Amino acid sequence: MAFASMNPATGETVATFENINKAQIEDALASSWAAHQTLKSWSMEDRRAAMHRVADILDAEAEELGAIVTLEMGKTLKSAIAEVKKCAVGCRYYADNAADMMADEFINATSATTYKRYLPMGPIMVVMPWNYPMWQVYRFVGPALMAGNTGLLKHASNVPQCSQSVEDVVRRAGFPEGALQSLYITTGEVGDMLRDDRVRGATLTGSERAGASVASICGQEIKPTVLELGGSDAFIVMPSADLDKAVNIAVTARTQNCGQSCIAGKRFIVHADVYDAFKAKFKAGIESLVIGDPNDPETDIGPLVSEGSRDEIAKQVEAALKDGAVRVTGGEVIEGPGFFYRPGILENIQKSSNAYYEEIFGPVALLFKVNSIEEAIDLANDSPFGLGSSIFTQNKVEQDLAIDEIEAGATFVNSMTSSHPALPFGGVKRSGYGRELAAEGLRAFCNVKTVSIS
Ligand code: NAP
């Protein structure tokens, strides 16, 4: 797709960008490799200072950068600014903690001195989506650059200015020229670059289709990949839960970022004893959200990212209703300029319906009634995905069952699933593999070298 900034609140294309040519792609590869050579010669203290400067710039320019996010993908300005500030927190975390994660680990194994040393691999292809256009990229930038790797960024084609801003911030912070490059290239050219010897791995956040394509090329090339794909997270509510708290969090979990979050609660699995009360309060909460101009501080729900995305969600909802689902509230296109959609709730979703298995990447909650914790967990697991999960219960046995039995990369008890710079992030099943963030994420693109000195 061509790189263009289209304002989802108005439908107006405000800027378009030319793709780079073959010679520029070669230059990018060469400069990424050269930047890696420079960066790996830097001390951890030098890397730390530069990463702190990245964080300082992000904090100082959060409003301007947030405005670019809102312009290009439509989230509310307040949430866009918060996203940029979260990137600053993440960069500081890796600035201050990467040295410990990279430190030699001694193992008393033989009569020799033996240890593990973590060494950077080199340029990594970074393919990212538009939904958290800053956080998705900075959660690579923090750990990867601190480890001594470099990044070749193919961002989603609808967020070109967000993409370029990351390159600019990293350069201005004093990292070597080419340490993080924003490339306006096609997905076919991503494949070509993955086949280049200088590219040592790939991380992709996005759809299964894109993930499978990148991973299959990397498989042929014997290169490591981290895939962060879709999700249809379970949000379980049991009778002992603090119901008002669960409802408030449920509303946020399903509608923040206009429902366009991989770890959004999407399937609300509620025990029969509290189902009716939960449904009534959840409906009231969803209906109370303010839909409108994303730049207005009063707005909770801005537009969806694109007309195509809105059409897809509308189609999924109509198909679910045809299959027997019942509309509790909302779930409708709002006519007029921009790609607005009224948040909604569906219940009575049939197991034979696609809606039961698909990810709905917008503000539509699916509500299910169950009679036991076992039934709740079985339903949670009856999904191709396994990204995050939440359970609301005061019962310790139920908490432990959920932690042990839900097939997901994360289980949050009495809170919604969220990402944190210090916690590993990733999924199982069709939600992908590998982990971003924490030591696991930083080491995903490290050579764990075994050293033995006799
Ligand atoms: P997408 O179409 O897969 O796009 C994601 C990125 O992949 C974009 O940069 C896209 O470029 C690129 N891409 C698409 N096809 C490709 C191919 N064949 N080869 C290489 N690159 C390719 O995803 P989306 O629909 O925009 O994003 C929403 C999806 O991402 C949802 O499923 C969501 O759950 C998932 N997601 C997952 C996480 C997570 O951490 N697990 C986080 C956020 C989102 P173009 O824009 O040029 O097509």
mmCIF file of C-alpha atoms in Angstrom, residues 196-356:
data_model
loop_
_atom_site.group_PDB
_atom_site.id
_atom_site.type_symbol
_atom_site.label_atom_id
_atom_site.label_comp_id
_atom_site.label_asym_id
_atom_site.label_seq_id
_atom_site.Cartn_x
_atom_site.Cartn_y
_atom_site.Cartn_z
ATOM 1 C CA ASP A 196 19.616 -10.100 2.681
ATOM 2 C CA ASP A 197 22.447 -11.555 4.786
ATOM 3 C CA ARG A 198 22.791 -8.360 6.773
ATOM 4 C CA VAL A 199 19.288 -8.705 8.201
ATOM 5 C CA ARG A 200 19.526 -11.098 11.138
ATOM 6 C CA GLY A 201 15.922 -11.504 12.274
ATOM 7 C CA ALA A 202 12.430 -10.056 12.195
ATOM 8 C CA THR A 203 9.813 -8.932 14.658
ATOM 9 C CA LEU A 204 6.270 -8.441 13.435
ATOM 10 C CA THR A 205 3.153 -7.226 15.169
ATOM 11 C CA GLY A 206 0.023 -7.507 13.087
ATOM 12 C CA SER A 207 -2.290 -9.985 11.430
ATOM 13 C CA GLU A 208 -1.813 -13.729 11.095
ATOM 14 C CA ARG A 209 -1.516 -13.339 7.335
ATOM 15 C CA ALA A 210 1.387 -10.887 7.612
ATOM 16 C CA GLY A 211 3.020 -12.893 10.403
ATOM 17 C CA ALA A 212 2.853 -16.147 8.469
ATOM 18 C CA SER A 213 4.357 -14.476 5.408
ATOM 19 C CA VAL A 214 7.316 -12.948 7.255
ATOM 20 C CA ALA A 215 7.906 -16.088 9.326
ATOM 21 C CA SER A 216 7.882 -18.345 6.286
ATOM 22 C CA ILE A 217 10.529 -16.247 4.534
ATOM 23 C CA CYS A 218 12.595 -16.182 7.727
ATOM 24 C CA GLY A 219 12.114 -19.940 7.992
ATOM 25 C CA GLN A 220 13.626 -20.397 4.534
ATOM 26 C CA GLU A 221 16.451 -18.058 5.507
ATOM 27 C CA ILE A 222 16.962 -19.638 8.985
ATOM 28 C CA LYS A 223 16.424 -16.368 10.820
ATOM 29 C CA PRO A 224 14.682 -15.901 14.168
ATOM 30 C CA THR A 225 11.292 -14.242 14.405
ATOM 31 C CA VAL A 226 9.041 -12.851 17.088
ATOM 32 C CA LEU A 227 5.362 -12.702 16.125
ATOM 33 C CA GLU A 228 2.750 -10.689 18.020
ATOM 34 C CA LEU A 229 -0.543 -11.393 16.286
ATOM 35 C CA GLY A 230 -4.245 -11.137 16.965
ATOM 36 C CA GLY A 231 -6.215 -11.934 20.068
ATOM 37 C CA SER A 232 -9.734 -12.473 21.325
ATOM 38 C CA ASP A 233 -9.057 -12.227 25.023
ATOM 39 C CA ALA A 234 -11.365 -13.705 27.614
ATOM 40 C CA PHE A 235 -12.537 -11.459 30.461
ATOM 41 C CA ILE A 236 -14.069 -13.724 33.107
ATOM 42 C CA VAL A 237 -16.300 -12.425 35.895
ATOM 43 C CA MET A 238 -17.165 -14.756 38.793
ATOM 44 C CA PRO A 239 -19.732 -14.227 41.586
ATOM 45 C CA SER A 240 -17.180 -13.111 44.222
ATOM 46 C CA ALA A 241 -15.891 -10.278 42.003
ATOM 47 C CA ASP A 242 -16.286 -6.638 42.954
ATOM 48 C CA LEU A 243 -18.919 -6.158 40.260
ATOM 49 C CA ASP A 244 -18.735 -2.372 39.897
ATOM 50 C CA LYS A 245 -14.973 -2.540 39.551
ATOM 51 C CA ALA A 246 -15.236 -5.379 37.016
ATOM 52 C CA VAL A 247 -17.795 -3.439 34.963
ATOM 53 C CA ASN A 248 -15.767 -0.221 34.941
ATOM 54 C CA ILE A 249 -12.671 -2.099 33.843
ATOM 55 C CA ALA A 250 -14.679 -4.097 31.278
ATOM 56 C CA VAL A 251 -15.850 -0.881 29.623
ATOM 57 C CA THR A 252 -12.274 0.407 29.392
ATOM 58 C CA ALA A 253 -10.874 -2.985 28.362
ATOM 59 C CA ARG A 254 -13.246 -3.251 25.401
ATOM 60 C CA THR A 255 -13.328 0.351 24.226
ATOM 61 C CA GLN A 256 -9.950 1.940 24.837
ATOM 62 C CA ASN A 257 -8.210 2.822 21.593
ATOM 63 C CA CYS A 258 -11.692 2.513 20.047
ATOM 64 C CA GLY A 259 -11.503 -1.221 20.632
ATOM 65 C CA GLN A 260 -8.476 -1.579 18.366
ATOM 66 C CA SER A 261 -6.169 -3.336 20.782
ATOM 67 C CA CYS A 262 -4.815 -6.852 20.492
ATOM 68 C CA ILE A 263 -5.112 -7.364 24.275
ATOM 69 C CA ALA A 264 -8.557 -5.808 24.618
ATOM 70 C CA GLY A 265 -11.049 -7.919 26.546
ATOM 71 C CA LYS A 266 -13.209 -9.156 23.679
ATOM 72 C CA ARG A 267 -15.153 -12.129 25.100
ATOM 73 C CA PHE A 268 -16.866 -11.336 28.409
ATOM 74 C CA ILE A 269 -17.547 -14.639 30.138
ATOM 75 C CA VAL A 270 -19.803 -14.024 33.123
ATOM 76 C CA HIS A 271 -21.130 -16.416 35.772
ATOM 77 C CA ALA A 272 -24.923 -16.889 35.692
ATOM 78 C CA ASP A 273 -25.294 -15.604 39.278
ATOM 79 C CA VAL A 274 -24.103 -12.134 38.276
ATOM 80 C CA TYR A 275 -24.813 -12.184 34.535
ATOM 81 C CA ASP A 276 -27.935 -9.992 34.526
ATOM 82 C CA ALA A 277 -26.454 -7.434 36.917
ATOM 83 C CA PHE A 278 -23.199 -7.322 34.944
ATOM 84 C CA LYS A 279 -25.052 -6.969 31.643
ATOM 85 C CA ALA A 280 -27.204 -4.062 32.869
ATOM 86 C CA LYS A 281 -24.240 -2.141 34.280
ATOM 87 C CA PHE A 282 -22.001 -2.942 31.303
ATOM 88 C CA LYS A 283 -24.705 -1.696 28.914
ATOM 89 C CA ALA A 284 -25.064 1.523 30.915
ATOM 90 C CA GLY A 285 -21.278 1.989 30.923
ATOM 91 C CA ILE A 286 -20.944 1.464 27.175
ATOM 92 C CA GLU A 287 -23.877 3.782 26.448
ATOM 93 C CA SER A 288 -22.374 6.539 28.615
ATOM 94 C CA LEU A 289 -19.228 6.863 26.471
ATOM 95 C CA VAL A 290 -18.801 10.157 24.640
ATOM 96 C CA ILE A 291 -18.256 9.639 20.906
ATOM 97 C CA GLY A 292 -16.772 12.498 18.907
ATOM 98 C CA ASP A 293 -13.786 14.592 17.885
ATOM 99 C CA PRO A 294 -10.654 12.797 19.111
ATOM 100 C CA ASN A 295 -9.010 16.152 19.838
ATOM 101 C CA ASP A 296 -11.732 17.083 22.350
ATOM 102 C CA PRO A 297 -10.631 16.160 25.893
ATOM 103 C CA GLU A 298 -14.204 15.083 26.721
ATOM 104 C CA THR A 299 -14.208 12.409 24.004
ATOM 105 C CA ASP A 300 -13.881 8.734 24.954
ATOM 106 C CA ILE A 301 -14.422 7.210 21.506
ATOM 107 C CA GLY A 302 -12.932 8.647 18.330
ATOM 108 C CA PRO A 303 -13.235 7.175 14.846
ATOM 109 C CA LEU A 304 -12.068 3.757 13.755
ATOM 110 C CA VAL A 305 -8.855 3.808 11.765
ATOM 111 C CA SER A 306 -10.350 3.482 8.267
ATOM 112 C CA GLU A 307 -13.473 2.939 6.238
ATOM 113 C CA GLY A 308 -12.299 -0.576 5.386
ATOM 114 C CA SER A 309 -11.862 -1.445 9.035
ATOM 115 C CA ARG A 310 -15.294 -0.043 9.911
ATOM 116 C CA ASP A 311 -16.918 -1.990 7.066
ATOM 117 C CA GLU A 312 -15.243 -5.183 8.255
ATOM 118 C CA ILE A 313 -16.506 -4.748 11.833
ATOM 119 C CA ALA A 314 -20.015 -3.897 10.612
ATOM 120 C CA LYS A 315 -19.950 -7.043 8.440
ATOM 121 C CA GLN A 316 -18.824 -9.218 11.366
ATOM 122 C CA VAL A 317 -21.624 -7.848 13.575
ATOM 123 C CA GLU A 318 -24.300 -8.323 10.914
ATOM 124 C CA ALA A 319 -23.131 -11.910 10.310
ATOM 125 C CA ALA A 320 -23.214 -12.656 14.055
ATOM 126 C CA LEU A 321 -26.780 -11.288 14.312
ATOM 127 C CA LYS A 322 -27.842 -13.387 11.325
ATOM 128 C CA ASP A 323 -26.373 -16.434 13.085
ATOM 129 C CA GLY A 324 -28.542 -15.838 16.153
ATOM 130 C CA ALA A 325 -26.635 -13.313 18.281
ATOM 131 C CA VAL A 326 -28.739 -10.697 20.070
ATOM 132 C CA ARG A 327 -27.829 -7.013 20.183
ATOM 133 C CA VAL A 328 -27.760 -5.683 23.765
ATOM 134 C CA THR A 329 -26.767 -2.207 22.598
ATOM 135 C CA GLY A 330 -24.929 -0.287 19.869
ATOM 136 C CA GLY A 331 -22.761 -1.967 17.262
ATOM 137 C CA GLU A 332 -23.763 0.393 14.450
ATOM 138 C CA VAL A 333 -22.105 2.580 11.861
ATOM 139 C CA ILE A 334 -22.574 6.293 12.568
ATOM 140 C CA GLU A 335 -23.268 8.038 9.280
ATOM 141 C CA GLY A 336 -21.461 11.253 8.391
ATOM 142 C CA PRO A 337 -17.863 12.261 7.751
ATOM 143 C CA GLY A 338 -15.183 10.151 9.386
ATOM 144 C CA PHE A 339 -15.217 6.476 10.309
ATOM 145 C CA PHE A 340 -17.267 6.534 13.509
ATOM 146 C CA TYR A 341 -18.883 3.436 14.974
ATOM 147 C CA ARG A 342 -21.129 3.123 18.033
ATOM 148 C CA PRO A 343 -19.661 0.732 20.630
ATOM 149 C CA GLY A 344 -21.859 -2.273 21.175
ATOM 150 C CA ILE A 345 -22.545 -5.499 23.046
ATOM 151 C CA LEU A 346 -23.807 -8.792 21.585
ATOM 152 C CA GLU A 347 -25.014 -11.835 23.541
ATOM 153 C CA ASN A 348 -26.254 -15.315 22.641
ATOM 154 C CA ILE A 349 -23.329 -15.847 20.269
ATOM 155 C CA GLN A 350 -23.625 -19.265 18.680
ATOM 156 C CA LYS A 351 -20.735 -21.713 18.651
ATOM 157 C CA SER A 352 -21.506 -22.310 14.971
ATOM 158 C CA SER A 353 -21.032 -18.591 14.199
ATOM 159 C CA ASN A 354 -17.741 -17.141 12.944
ATOM 160 C CA ALA A 355 -18.096 -14.421 15.604
ATOM 161 C CA TYR A 356 -17.429 -17.067 18.257
#
